[in-house]
Every structure is written in C-alpha cells, then in structure tokens.
Coordinates of C-alpha atoms and ligand atoms in Angstrom, one line a residue:
M26 CA -43.8 53.3 -11.6
E27 CA -44.0 57.3 -10.8
S28 CA -41.1 59.1 -11.9
K29 CA -40.1 60.7 -8.3
N30 CA -38.8 63.8 -7.4
C31 CA -36.2 63.0 -4.9
V32 CA -33.7 61.4 -6.5
K33 CA -32.1 57.9 -5.8
K34 CA -28.8 56.6 -7.0
V35 CA -28.0 53.8 -9.2
Y36 CA -24.6 51.8 -9.7
V37 CA -24.5 49.1 -12.6
E38 CA -21.9 46.9 -12.4
T39 CA -21.2 45.6 -16.3
M40 CA -19.3 42.3 -16.9
G41 CA -19.0 39.9 -19.9
C42 CA -19.7 41.2 -23.9
Q43 CA -20.9 44.1 -25.8
M44 CA -24.1 42.7 -25.5
N45 CA -24.4 43.6 -21.7
K46 CA -23.0 46.9 -22.2
S47 CA -25.3 47.9 -24.4
D48 CA -28.2 46.3 -21.8
T49 CA -26.9 48.2 -19.3
E50 CA -27.1 51.5 -21.3
R51 CA -30.6 50.8 -21.6
I52 CA -31.1 49.8 -18.1
L53 CA -29.8 52.9 -17.0
G54 CA -31.5 54.9 -20.0
M55 CA -34.7 53.8 -18.3
L56 CA -34.3 54.2 -15.0
S57 CA -33.4 57.7 -15.4
H58 CA -37.1 58.4 -16.4
F59 CA -37.8 56.6 -13.0
G60 CA -36.0 58.7 -10.6
Y61 CA -32.7 56.9 -10.6
E62 CA -29.3 59.1 -11.1
E63 CA -26.3 56.6 -12.1
T64 CA -23.5 57.1 -9.7
Q65 CA -19.9 55.6 -10.7
E66 CA -19.4 55.1 -6.4
P67 CA -21.5 51.6 -5.6
K68 CA -20.5 52.8 -1.8
E69 CA -23.0 55.5 -2.4
A70 CA -26.0 53.7 -4.5
D71 CA -29.5 53.1 -3.3
L72 CA -29.6 50.4 -5.9
L73 CA -26.6 48.3 -6.9
I74 CA -27.1 46.2 -10.2
I75 CA -24.5 43.2 -11.2
N76 CA -25.0 42.8 -15.2
T77 CA -23.3 39.4 -15.3
C78 CA -21.7 36.8 -17.6
S79 CA -22.1 32.9 -17.6
I80 CA -19.7 32.3 -20.6
R81 CA -17.4 30.6 -18.4
Q82 CA -17.2 29.5 -15.1
L83 CA -15.0 32.3 -14.0
S84 CA -17.5 34.9 -14.8
A85 CA -19.8 33.6 -13.4
D86 CA -17.8 33.0 -9.8
K87 CA -16.8 36.9 -10.3
A88 CA -20.4 37.6 -10.0
Y89 CA -21.4 35.8 -7.2
S90 CA -18.2 37.0 -5.0
A91 CA -18.9 40.6 -6.2
V92 CA -22.4 40.4 -5.3
G93 CA -21.0 39.2 -2.0
V94 CA -19.3 42.2 -1.3
W95 CA -22.5 44.4 -1.4
G96 CA -24.4 41.8 0.9
K97 CA -22.3 42.6 3.4
W98 CA -22.8 46.5 3.2
K99 CA -26.3 45.8 3.3
D100 CA -25.8 43.8 6.6
E101 CA -24.1 46.4 8.1
E102 CA -26.8 49.5 6.8
K103 CA -29.4 46.5 8.8
K104 CA -27.0 47.3 11.7
K105 CA -27.3 50.8 11.9
E106 CA -30.9 51.0 10.9
L107 CA -31.5 48.5 14.2
A108 CA -29.6 50.5 16.1
Q109 CA -31.6 53.4 15.1
K110 CA -28.9 55.5 13.2
P111 CA -28.9 56.9 9.9
F112 CA -28.7 54.0 7.5
R113 CA -29.2 53.5 3.5
N114 CA -32.3 51.1 2.4
I115 CA -30.2 49.3 0.0
K116 CA -31.7 47.4 -2.8
I117 CA -29.5 44.6 -4.5
A118 CA -30.5 43.4 -8.1
F119 CA -28.8 40.6 -10.4
C120 CA -29.5 40.2 -14.0
G121 CA -27.7 39.2 -16.7
C122 CA -26.8 35.8 -18.6
V123 CA -26.1 34.2 -14.8
A124 CA -29.6 35.5 -13.8
Q125 CA -31.1 34.0 -16.7
Q126 CA -29.3 30.6 -15.9
D127 CA -29.6 30.4 -12.5
K128 CA -33.0 31.9 -11.7
E129 CA -34.6 31.5 -8.3
K130 CA -31.7 29.5 -7.1
L131 CA -30.4 32.8 -6.7
L132 CA -32.6 34.3 -4.2
K133 CA -31.8 31.1 -2.3
R134 CA -28.2 31.7 -2.5
F135 CA -27.8 35.0 -1.6
P136 CA -30.8 36.3 1.2
F137 CA -29.7 39.7 0.7
I138 CA -30.6 40.0 -3.2
D139 CA -33.8 41.7 -3.7
L140 CA -34.0 41.0 -7.3
V141 CA -33.4 38.8 -10.1
F142 CA -34.3 39.4 -13.4
G143 CA -33.3 37.3 -16.8
T144 CA -32.0 39.0 -20.1
N145 CA -35.8 38.5 -21.3
N146 CA -37.1 40.9 -18.3
V147 CA -35.1 44.0 -19.2
Y148 CA -37.7 46.2 -20.0
E149 CA -40.0 45.3 -17.2
L150 CA -37.5 46.8 -14.8
P151 CA -39.1 50.1 -13.3
Y152 CA -42.0 48.0 -12.5
L153 CA -40.0 45.0 -11.1
I154 CA -38.4 48.2 -9.1
E155 CA -41.4 49.2 -7.5
R156 CA -42.4 45.7 -6.4
I157 CA -39.1 45.3 -4.6
N158 CA -39.6 48.6 -3.0
N159 CA -42.6 47.7 -1.5
G160 CA -40.8 45.0 0.0
E161 CA -40.9 42.0 -2.3
R162 CA -38.0 39.7 -3.4
V163 CA -38.7 39.0 -6.9
C164 CA -37.4 36.9 -9.7
A165 CA -38.2 37.3 -13.2
T166 CA -36.9 35.2 -16.0
N167 CA -39.1 34.6 -18.6
E168 CA -38.3 31.9 -21.1
T169 CA -40.0 33.8 -24.1
P170 CA -37.9 36.6 -25.6
K171 CA -39.7 39.9 -25.6
K172 CA -36.4 42.3 -27.0
F173 CA -36.8 42.7 -30.8
T174 CA -39.8 40.6 -31.1
D175 CA -42.4 43.4 -31.3
G176 CA -40.3 46.4 -30.9
E177 CA -42.2 48.6 -28.7
E178 CA -40.6 47.9 -25.4
E179 CA -37.7 49.0 -26.7
A180 CA -38.3 51.9 -28.6
K181 CA -40.1 53.6 -25.7
Y182 CA -36.9 54.9 -23.6
D183 CA -34.0 56.7 -24.2
I184 CA -30.8 54.9 -23.9
K185 CA -27.8 56.4 -21.0
R186 CA -24.7 55.9 -23.4
A187 CA -21.2 55.4 -21.8
K188 CA -19.1 58.8 -22.2
S189 CA -17.3 57.2 -25.4
L190 CA -17.0 58.1 -29.1
N191 CA -18.5 54.6 -29.8
A192 CA -22.2 53.7 -29.8
W193 CA -23.4 50.3 -29.5
I194 CA -26.8 49.3 -31.3
P195 CA -27.9 45.8 -30.8
I196 CA -29.6 44.6 -34.2
M197 CA -30.0 41.0 -33.2
E198 CA -29.9 39.0 -30.3
G199 CA -29.7 35.0 -29.5
C200 CA -28.6 32.2 -31.2
N201 CA -29.4 29.1 -32.9
N202 CA -26.5 27.5 -33.6
F203 CA -25.9 25.5 -30.1
C204 CA -22.3 24.9 -30.4
T205 CA -21.6 22.3 -27.9
Y206 CA -19.4 24.2 -25.3
C207 CA -21.5 27.5 -25.6
I208 CA -23.9 28.7 -22.7
V209 CA -25.7 31.5 -25.1
P210 CA -28.5 30.0 -26.8
F211 CA -29.3 29.3 -23.1
T212 CA -29.2 32.8 -21.6
R213 CA -29.7 34.9 -24.7
G214 CA -32.9 32.3 -26.6
R215 CA -33.8 31.8 -30.3
E216 CA -32.0 34.2 -32.8
R217 CA -34.3 37.3 -33.4
S218 CA -33.6 40.6 -35.4
R219 CA -34.7 44.3 -34.7
K220 CA -36.4 46.2 -37.5
P221 CA -34.3 47.9 -39.9
A222 CA -36.4 51.0 -39.5
E223 CA -35.7 51.0 -35.8
I224 CA -32.1 50.3 -36.2
M225 CA -31.5 53.2 -38.4
E226 CA -33.3 55.6 -36.2
E227 CA -31.2 54.8 -33.2
A228 CA -28.1 55.2 -35.5
K229 CA -29.2 58.6 -36.8
K230 CA -29.8 59.9 -33.4
A231 CA -26.3 58.6 -32.0
I232 CA -24.8 60.4 -35.1
K233 CA -26.6 63.5 -34.3
D234 CA -26.0 63.2 -31.0
G235 CA -22.0 63.6 -31.6
F236 CA -21.3 59.8 -31.9
K237 CA -18.5 58.8 -34.3
E238 CA -18.6 55.0 -34.5
I239 CA -21.5 53.1 -34.4
T240 CA -21.1 49.1 -33.8
L241 CA -23.7 46.8 -34.5
L242 CA -24.0 44.1 -32.5
G243 CA -25.3 40.3 -32.6
Q244 CA -24.3 37.0 -31.2
N245 CA -24.1 36.5 -35.0
V246 CA -24.4 39.5 -36.6
D247 CA -23.9 38.4 -40.1
S248 CA -27.0 36.3 -39.5
Y249 CA -29.0 39.5 -39.6
G250 CA -32.5 39.6 -40.9
K251 CA -33.4 36.0 -40.9
T252 CA -36.8 36.0 -38.6
L253 CA -37.6 39.6 -40.6
D254 CA -40.1 39.8 -43.3
P255 CA -38.8 41.7 -46.5
N256 CA -42.2 43.1 -47.5
K257 CA -43.5 43.6 -44.0
D258 CA -40.9 44.6 -42.4
Y259 CA -38.5 46.4 -45.1
D260 CA -38.6 47.6 -48.6
G261 CA -38.8 44.6 -49.9
R262 CA -35.3 43.9 -50.5
D263 CA -33.8 41.3 -48.4
V264 CA -33.1 42.0 -44.8
T265 CA -29.6 41.2 -44.4
L266 CA -26.6 42.7 -42.8
A267 CA -25.2 43.7 -46.3
N268 CA -28.2 45.7 -46.8
L269 CA -28.4 47.4 -44.0
L270 CA -24.6 48.4 -43.9
R271 CA -25.6 50.1 -47.4
D272 CA -28.4 52.4 -45.8
L273 CA -26.5 53.2 -42.4
N274 CA -23.5 54.4 -44.9
K275 CA -26.1 57.0 -46.7
I276 CA -26.4 58.7 -43.0
D277 CA -24.8 62.1 -43.4
G278 CA -21.8 62.8 -41.3
K279 CA -18.3 61.7 -40.8
F280 CA -18.4 58.4 -38.7
R281 CA -17.3 54.9 -38.8
I282 CA -19.4 51.2 -38.6
R283 CA -18.3 48.3 -37.2
F284 CA -19.9 45.2 -36.7
V285 CA -19.6 42.3 -34.5
T286 CA -19.4 38.9 -34.0
S287 CA -19.3 36.9 -37.4
Y288 CA -20.1 33.5 -37.8
P289 CA -17.3 32.1 -40.5
T290 CA -20.0 30.6 -42.8
D291 CA -22.9 33.5 -42.6
I292 CA -20.3 36.3 -44.2
T293 CA -21.7 36.2 -47.8
D294 CA -20.0 37.4 -50.9
D295 CA -23.0 40.2 -50.5
L296 CA -21.6 41.1 -47.1
I297 CA -17.8 41.6 -48.3
A298 CA -19.2 43.7 -51.5
A299 CA -21.0 46.1 -49.3
V300 CA -18.1 46.4 -46.5
K301 CA -15.9 47.1 -50.2
E302 CA -18.6 49.4 -51.3
C303 CA -19.7 51.4 -47.7
D304 CA -17.1 54.2 -47.4
K305 CA -17.8 54.4 -43.5
V306 CA -17.7 50.9 -42.9
C307 CA -14.7 49.6 -41.8
E308 CA -12.2 46.9 -43.2
F309 CA -12.3 44.9 -40.1
F310 CA -13.6 41.1 -39.3
H311 CA -14.0 39.2 -36.1
I312 CA -14.5 35.7 -37.1
P313 CA -13.9 33.1 -34.3
M314 CA -12.5 30.1 -35.7
Q315 CA -12.5 28.6 -32.0
S316 CA -10.2 25.5 -33.2
G317 CA -8.0 24.7 -36.4
N318 CA -8.8 21.3 -36.3
T319 CA -11.5 20.1 -38.5
D320 CA -12.8 16.8 -36.4
V321 CA -12.5 19.2 -33.0
L322 CA -14.8 21.8 -35.0
R323 CA -17.2 19.1 -35.9
A324 CA -17.7 17.9 -32.2
M325 CA -18.1 21.9 -31.4
N326 CA -20.9 21.7 -33.9
R327 CA -19.4 24.5 -36.0
R328 CA -20.5 24.1 -39.0
Y329 CA -17.2 24.7 -41.0
T330 CA -14.1 23.0 -42.0
R331 CA -10.4 24.5 -41.3
E332 CA -10.0 24.5 -45.0
E333 CA -13.3 26.2 -45.3
Y334 CA -12.2 29.1 -42.6
G335 CA -9.3 29.8 -44.6
E336 CA -11.3 30.5 -48.1
I337 CA -13.3 32.9 -46.1
V338 CA -10.4 34.5 -44.8
Q339 CA -8.6 34.4 -48.3
K340 CA -11.8 36.0 -49.8
I341 CA -11.7 38.7 -47.6
R342 CA -7.6 39.6 -47.7
K343 CA -8.1 39.6 -51.8
T344 CA -10.7 42.5 -51.1
F345 CA -9.1 44.7 -49.1
Q346 CA -5.7 45.9 -48.5
N347 CA -5.1 46.4 -44.9
V348 CA -8.4 44.9 -43.4
A349 CA -7.7 43.0 -39.7
I350 CA -9.1 39.6 -39.2
T351 CA -9.0 38.4 -35.5
S352 CA -10.3 35.4 -33.9
D353 CA -11.5 33.5 -31.0
F354 CA -10.1 30.1 -29.6
I355 CA -11.1 27.5 -27.1
A356 CA -8.2 25.4 -25.2
G357 CA -8.6 22.4 -24.5
F358 CA -11.8 20.9 -25.7
P359 CA -12.8 17.7 -24.5
G360 CA -11.2 14.8 -26.5
E361 CA -8.7 17.5 -28.2
T362 CA -5.6 15.9 -28.8
E363 CA -1.9 17.3 -28.5
E364 CA -1.9 17.1 -32.6
Q365 CA -5.7 18.5 -32.9
F366 CA -4.5 21.6 -30.5
N367 CA -1.2 21.9 -32.5
D368 CA -3.7 22.6 -35.6
T369 CA -5.1 25.5 -34.0
L370 CA -1.6 26.7 -33.6
T371 CA -0.7 26.5 -36.9
A372 CA -4.0 27.9 -38.2
I373 CA -3.3 31.4 -36.5
D374 CA 0.0 31.3 -38.5
E375 CA -1.5 29.9 -41.9
F376 CA -4.6 32.4 -41.9
E377 CA -2.4 35.5 -40.6
L378 CA -4.8 35.9 -37.9
D379 CA -4.1 39.8 -36.2
Y380 CA -5.4 38.7 -33.1
S381 CA -7.5 36.3 -31.2
N382 CA -9.2 36.1 -28.2
T383 CA -8.2 32.9 -26.2
A384 CA -9.7 30.6 -23.2
A385 CA -9.6 27.5 -21.8
Y386 CA -12.6 25.3 -22.2
S387 CA -14.6 25.4 -19.7
P388 CA -17.9 22.9 -19.2
R389 CA -21.4 24.8 -18.7
V390 CA -24.7 23.5 -17.5
K391 CA -27.1 22.3 -20.2
T392 CA -24.5 22.2 -23.0
K393 CA -23.8 18.8 -25.1
A394 CA -20.0 19.1 -24.3
A395 CA -20.6 19.3 -20.3
K396 CA -21.5 15.8 -20.5
W397 CA -18.8 14.5 -22.3
T398 CA -16.8 14.3 -18.5
D399 CA -15.0 10.9 -19.8
K400 CA -12.9 13.4 -22.4
F401 CA -12.2 15.9 -20.2
I402 CA -8.9 17.3 -20.6
D403 CA -7.1 17.9 -16.9
E404 CA -6.7 21.6 -15.6
E405 CA -2.9 21.3 -15.8
T406 CA -3.1 20.4 -19.8
K407 CA -5.3 23.0 -20.3
S408 CA -3.6 25.6 -18.8
D409 CA -0.4 24.5 -20.5
R410 CA -2.1 24.5 -23.9
L411 CA -3.9 28.4 -23.3
A412 CA -0.3 29.5 -22.2
R413 CA 1.3 28.1 -25.8
L414 CA -2.0 29.9 -27.4
N415 CA -1.4 32.9 -25.8
E416 CA 2.2 32.9 -26.9
K417 CA 1.6 32.0 -30.3
N418 CA -1.2 34.7 -30.3
R419 CA 1.6 37.3 -29.0
E420 CA 3.6 36.1 -31.9
A421 CA 1.0 36.7 -34.6
C422 CA 0.0 40.3 -33.2
L423 CA 3.6 41.3 -33.2
K424 CA 3.8 40.3 -36.7
S425 CA 0.5 41.8 -38.1
N426 CA 1.7 45.2 -36.4
E427 CA 4.9 45.3 -37.7
K428 CA 3.6 45.0 -41.3
C429 CA 2.0 48.0 -40.7
V430 CA 4.7 50.4 -40.4
G431 CA 5.4 52.9 -43.1
R432 CA 1.7 52.8 -43.9
V433 CA -0.7 55.8 -43.4
F434 CA -3.7 55.2 -41.3
E435 CA -6.9 57.5 -41.0
I436 CA -7.2 57.6 -36.8
L437 CA -10.0 58.0 -34.8
V438 CA -8.5 59.9 -31.6
E439 CA -10.0 58.2 -28.2
S440 CA -8.1 59.8 -25.7
Y441 CA -4.6 61.7 -24.8
E442 CA -2.3 60.9 -21.6
E443 CA 0.8 63.3 -20.4
K444 CA 4.1 61.8 -20.5
N445 CA 6.9 63.7 -19.4
G446 CA 5.5 67.0 -20.7
D447 CA 4.0 65.5 -24.0
I448 CA 0.9 64.8 -24.9
I449 CA 0.3 61.5 -26.6
L450 CA -3.4 60.7 -28.2
A451 CA -4.2 57.1 -28.8
G452 CA -6.7 56.3 -31.4
R453 CA -7.7 53.4 -33.8
A454 CA -6.9 52.8 -36.9
E455 CA -9.9 51.2 -39.5
N456 CA -8.9 47.7 -38.9
N457 CA -9.3 48.2 -34.9
K458 CA -5.3 48.6 -34.1
I459 CA -4.8 50.9 -31.5
V460 CA -1.9 53.7 -32.5
H461 CA -0.1 56.4 -29.9
F462 CA 1.3 59.5 -31.6
K463 CA 2.1 63.1 -30.3
G464 CA -0.5 65.7 -30.9
D465 CA -3.2 68.2 -29.4
K466 CA -5.5 67.3 -26.9
N467 CA -8.3 68.8 -29.1
L468 CA -7.7 66.5 -31.5
V469 CA -9.9 63.8 -29.3
G470 CA -12.7 63.0 -31.2
Q471 CA -11.5 64.1 -34.8
F472 CA -9.9 61.7 -37.8
V473 CA -6.4 62.3 -38.5
N474 CA -3.8 60.6 -40.8
V475 CA -1.0 58.9 -39.0
K476 CA 1.8 57.4 -40.4
I477 CA 2.8 54.5 -38.3
T478 CA 6.6 54.6 -37.4
S479 CA 7.0 51.9 -35.3
A480 CA 5.2 48.4 -33.6
S481 CA 5.0 46.8 -30.4
T482 CA 2.5 43.4 -29.8
W483 CA -0.5 45.5 -28.4
H484 CA -0.1 48.7 -29.6
L485 CA 1.5 51.0 -33.0
R486 CA 3.5 54.1 -32.6
G487 CA 3.3 56.7 -35.1
E488 CA 3.5 60.8 -36.1
L489 CA 0.5 62.7 -37.5
A490 CA 0.9 62.7 -41.5
Ligands
SAH503 N1 -21.2 34.0 -31.4 C1 -19.7 34.0 -31.0 C2 -18.7 34.1 -29.5 C3 -19.7 34.3 -28.7 S1 -18.9 33.7 -26.9 C4 -19.4 32.8 -32.2 O1 -19.7 32.3 -32.4 O2 -18.0 33.0 -32.3 C5 -17.4 34.5 -26.7 C6 -16.2 33.5 -27.1 O3 -16.2 32.5 -25.6 C7 -16.6 32.4 -27.9 O4 -16.2 32.8 -29.1 C8 -15.6 31.1 -27.5 O5 -14.3 31.2 -27.6 C9 -15.5 31.6 -25.9 N2 -16.3 30.7 -25.2 C10 -17.6 30.1 -25.3 N3 -17.9 29.2 -24.6 C11 -16.8 29.0 -23.7 C12 -16.6 27.8 -23.1 N4 -17.7 27.1 -22.4 N5 -15.3 27.8 -22.5 C13 -14.4 28.5 -22.8 N6 -14.7 29.5 -23.9 C14 -15.8 29.5 -24.3
SF4_504 FE1 -22.2 30.5 -28.8 FE2 -21.6 29.2 -30.8 FE3 -24.1 30.6 -30.5 FE4 -21.3 31.6 -30.9 S1 -22.1 30.8 -32.7 S2 -23.1 32.2 -29.3 S3 -20.3 30.4 -29.9 S4 -23.7 28.8 -29.5
F3S505 FE1 -21.4 36.6 -21.2 FE2 -23.8 36.9 -22.0 FE3 -22.0 37.9 -23.4 S1 -23.1 34.7 -21.3 S2 -20.2 36.7 -23.4 S3 -22.5 38.3 -21.4 S4 -24.1 37.3 -24.2

C-alpha cells in the first residue's frame, strides 16, 4: 500500500487484556506509515477497527454489539450516497481474539464488515486494507503465528504508544498450557518468544522517549525464552525472564520494570533472585491461582496444588518486605462443590492475596471443560459464588491496604485532579497500589516519596514525605 497525501482517520476500539492494547499500539503505528491518523472520535473515522477479546462469552458479546452500532452508521452513509448527498466511505475491520476464533463466520453474520483479521495477521494489515479499499471483503486468519517467529515484520514499523507513562513490551505470545476452561491457546497459538536484542532495543527507545515504566507482556511471561537458542539468539546464557530483567535493569535512567502474567510453577528461584537484585524491577507479582482447591485445579489442568501455590507465595513474601501478590479466580467451574468453592475463599485469606481479578466460569468453544455440560453449575449459584468471592476480595484488599499505613512508598505520579481548590495527585507504588496525595501538577511523571496516612478498599491516601 502506498503512503497517501490525503490523510484518512482511523479509530480503534480495544477490548481485553494488555496484549490487545499492545497490538493496537502496533496497528496504529503501522497505519501511520500508510496515511492513517488516529482519531478518538469514531463518528469521524474512515476506518473503524474493533480489537476484540474472547476470554468470556460476555467479552465476545460486547464486541458483537459494539460493531453492530458501526454497521448502522455505515447504512446511514450508504443512504446518503444513494441520495447523492455527501457521504463517508466507512470501512469496518474486526480483529483480535474473537476474529481468530470466528473467522469467516463474522463476514457472514455482519454483512457490513469489510475485513476480519486474526492475531497472526496483524503485520499484514496495510496490504489487507489496500484490498478492502479496492472493494473486496477479506478474511485473514492464519493458523500459523508470524509474530515473533522471524522477528522481521514487527521490527519494521513504529509503535504509536498510548499517552501514558507506561510502555507495554510484548516479550512472548501464545500458550501451551491448555487450561481446560481457556480459549487463549486457540486464539493466540503456541508459545513463542521474542529475541532479547529486539526487546532491549524497544525498551531503550521507550526510555529515551520519556516513558517511566516498561511492562513486559506475555500470557506466561515467566516461561520466556523456551523457544529461543542461548547461542544463536543470545550471548550463551540461558534465555530466561530472570536474565532479561538483569539486562533491562542495566539501561540508564530512572524507570520501573514490571512483568505480567506469571504462571505459579514457572516462577523460579532465579527469577525471584533477579527481581531482588534489580533495583528497577518492581516488587510485584501477578500469579493467578484460579481455584483454592487442588481437585478443581487438577480438573482445570493447572499444574500445581493448593500447597505448592502457597509455597511459592511464601518464598516471595520471605524475600521482599513490601511485595504485593495478586491473583485471578474463577467461580463456578464445572463440578465445583460448595466446599471446594470455600477453599478459594480461604486461600485468599491464607495466602494474604493483595487483590484478585474474579469471574464466573464461562464455557468457551473448543475448550475441554465446555464439553462437561452435565457438570455445569447453574447461573444463579455461579453469580452467588462470584458475589461472595468479590466480597472476600474487597475484605482482603482493605486488609492489605491497611497494612501500608505509616509506611513510606516511592510513587510514580501518573495524573492529577482538582478537588475543592486542591490538586490531588494519583500515582502507583512499586507494589502497584494506587496512592492519592496533595501536591503540585508538575510532579506528574516524576518519582516522589509519600508517607501513607490512611487506607480504603481500592486506594491509599498519603502526604509528600
Ligand atoms: N495466562 C494467565 C491468564 C490469562 S486469561 C494465567 O494463566 O493465569 C485471564 C483470566 O481470565 C484467567 O486468569 C482466568 O481467571 C480468566 N478466565 C479465562 N478463561 C475463563 C473462562 N472460560 N471463564 C471465566 N474466566 C476465565
Ligand atoms: Fe489460559 Fe491457562 Fe494459558 Fe493462562 S496458562 S493463557 S489460563 S491456557
Ligand atoms: Fe482476551 Fe485474547 Fe487477551 S481472549 S484476555 S484479548 S489474549
């Protein structure tokens, strides 16, 4: 596709996890080379892209209904065209995990969609758009991953990062774990890792551009490097997240390094040691447990017991003083008894989890658990369990926050708000807790020390120390 002088406008609606947010930044960067400028206003866009998530049925349904609204706009423009009035030639593209899953079905179901492209086709987008601009309807959903397999495609284009202090850097993608409830191995393919040199280059550029935090992304970020060769792809050392953190920590400048998401049993002693050694790496671990009951974990195909999860948490807590450990839990997995669900509630207490994402089990096509219909938990019980899980999570968060009172944290100031004539700054501590305090607007983007004076469920309050 040739760069055009006349600028077209593109709007991207992004749903789902950080991996999708990162893909959107790459899509916008790529399109900027081909005459497209980002707009925040969908009603003025020539190209509308929806980047979708399929983790639960609700996420997929949200995508279907959002794109339906765009379809109506397109119809209205068509009517204007027929009446020979000025009209916009809107193109609609549907990508992300629902696209990878539904493929051509989307073109059949939504006649107004011009392009469906999957998670493995992101870097072909300019060519795909050229085809739809020539009037074709296109579905591109390769099964074989291209991203991070040869490293050439993704290196070619800039990234248009969201206005924020944090730069997302994907370091691996895909998953080989096949937890019985999860769609991700089907939408993101098999696990593969990006070469360390490319990651280093991207991180150095982000820091040079003024970002104050980099977050390394992967579905199983601590399994990084398994598909790479220590001699061919690195300097002979083991290609691991621990060594990558050590390398990134040597980049000059004041900034933070985070990584998500960790699989419990992939957290090695060396990784814990690296986090400890590296002053820039935040003392924060997101380690989804999914269930507090070992039999449910086995049915989920998670490779650890309740006790083994506890041992990892204990190891981490022994090593770091202010560490936060967060988790994800699913309520109402097929066959989960009341007693087993109760083990999830007690796990949150026993392991003193600082925060948890929670969800009711949602059957996903192609996954194993979706076939166990005879064991499905009814909707009412599921939502009752979810409510109790949320209540437990709120309690745990408040408890965890109250423990912070009196401590001094280094805060990266992210934003401010004017309230009754005061400037209230908001930022994050190393352990990811949100802190509000009075201060000067100019502190946004800087690191300051704050003494915590009080706690509520979702955030802390403090004063500049
Ligand atoms: N790779 C991460 C999780 C990625 S998906 C890990 O292994 O932990 C993010 C979260 O969505 C999961 O942790 C899980 O709690 C939730 N989730 C995934 N599939 C789900 C389903 N079918 N129903 C409900 N929640 C689900
Ligand atoms: Fe899904 Fe399990 Fe892979 Fe996480 S580890 S992405 S939950 S299959
Ligand atoms: Fe959703 Fe795909 Fe992420 S299913 S959670 S957007 S990997």
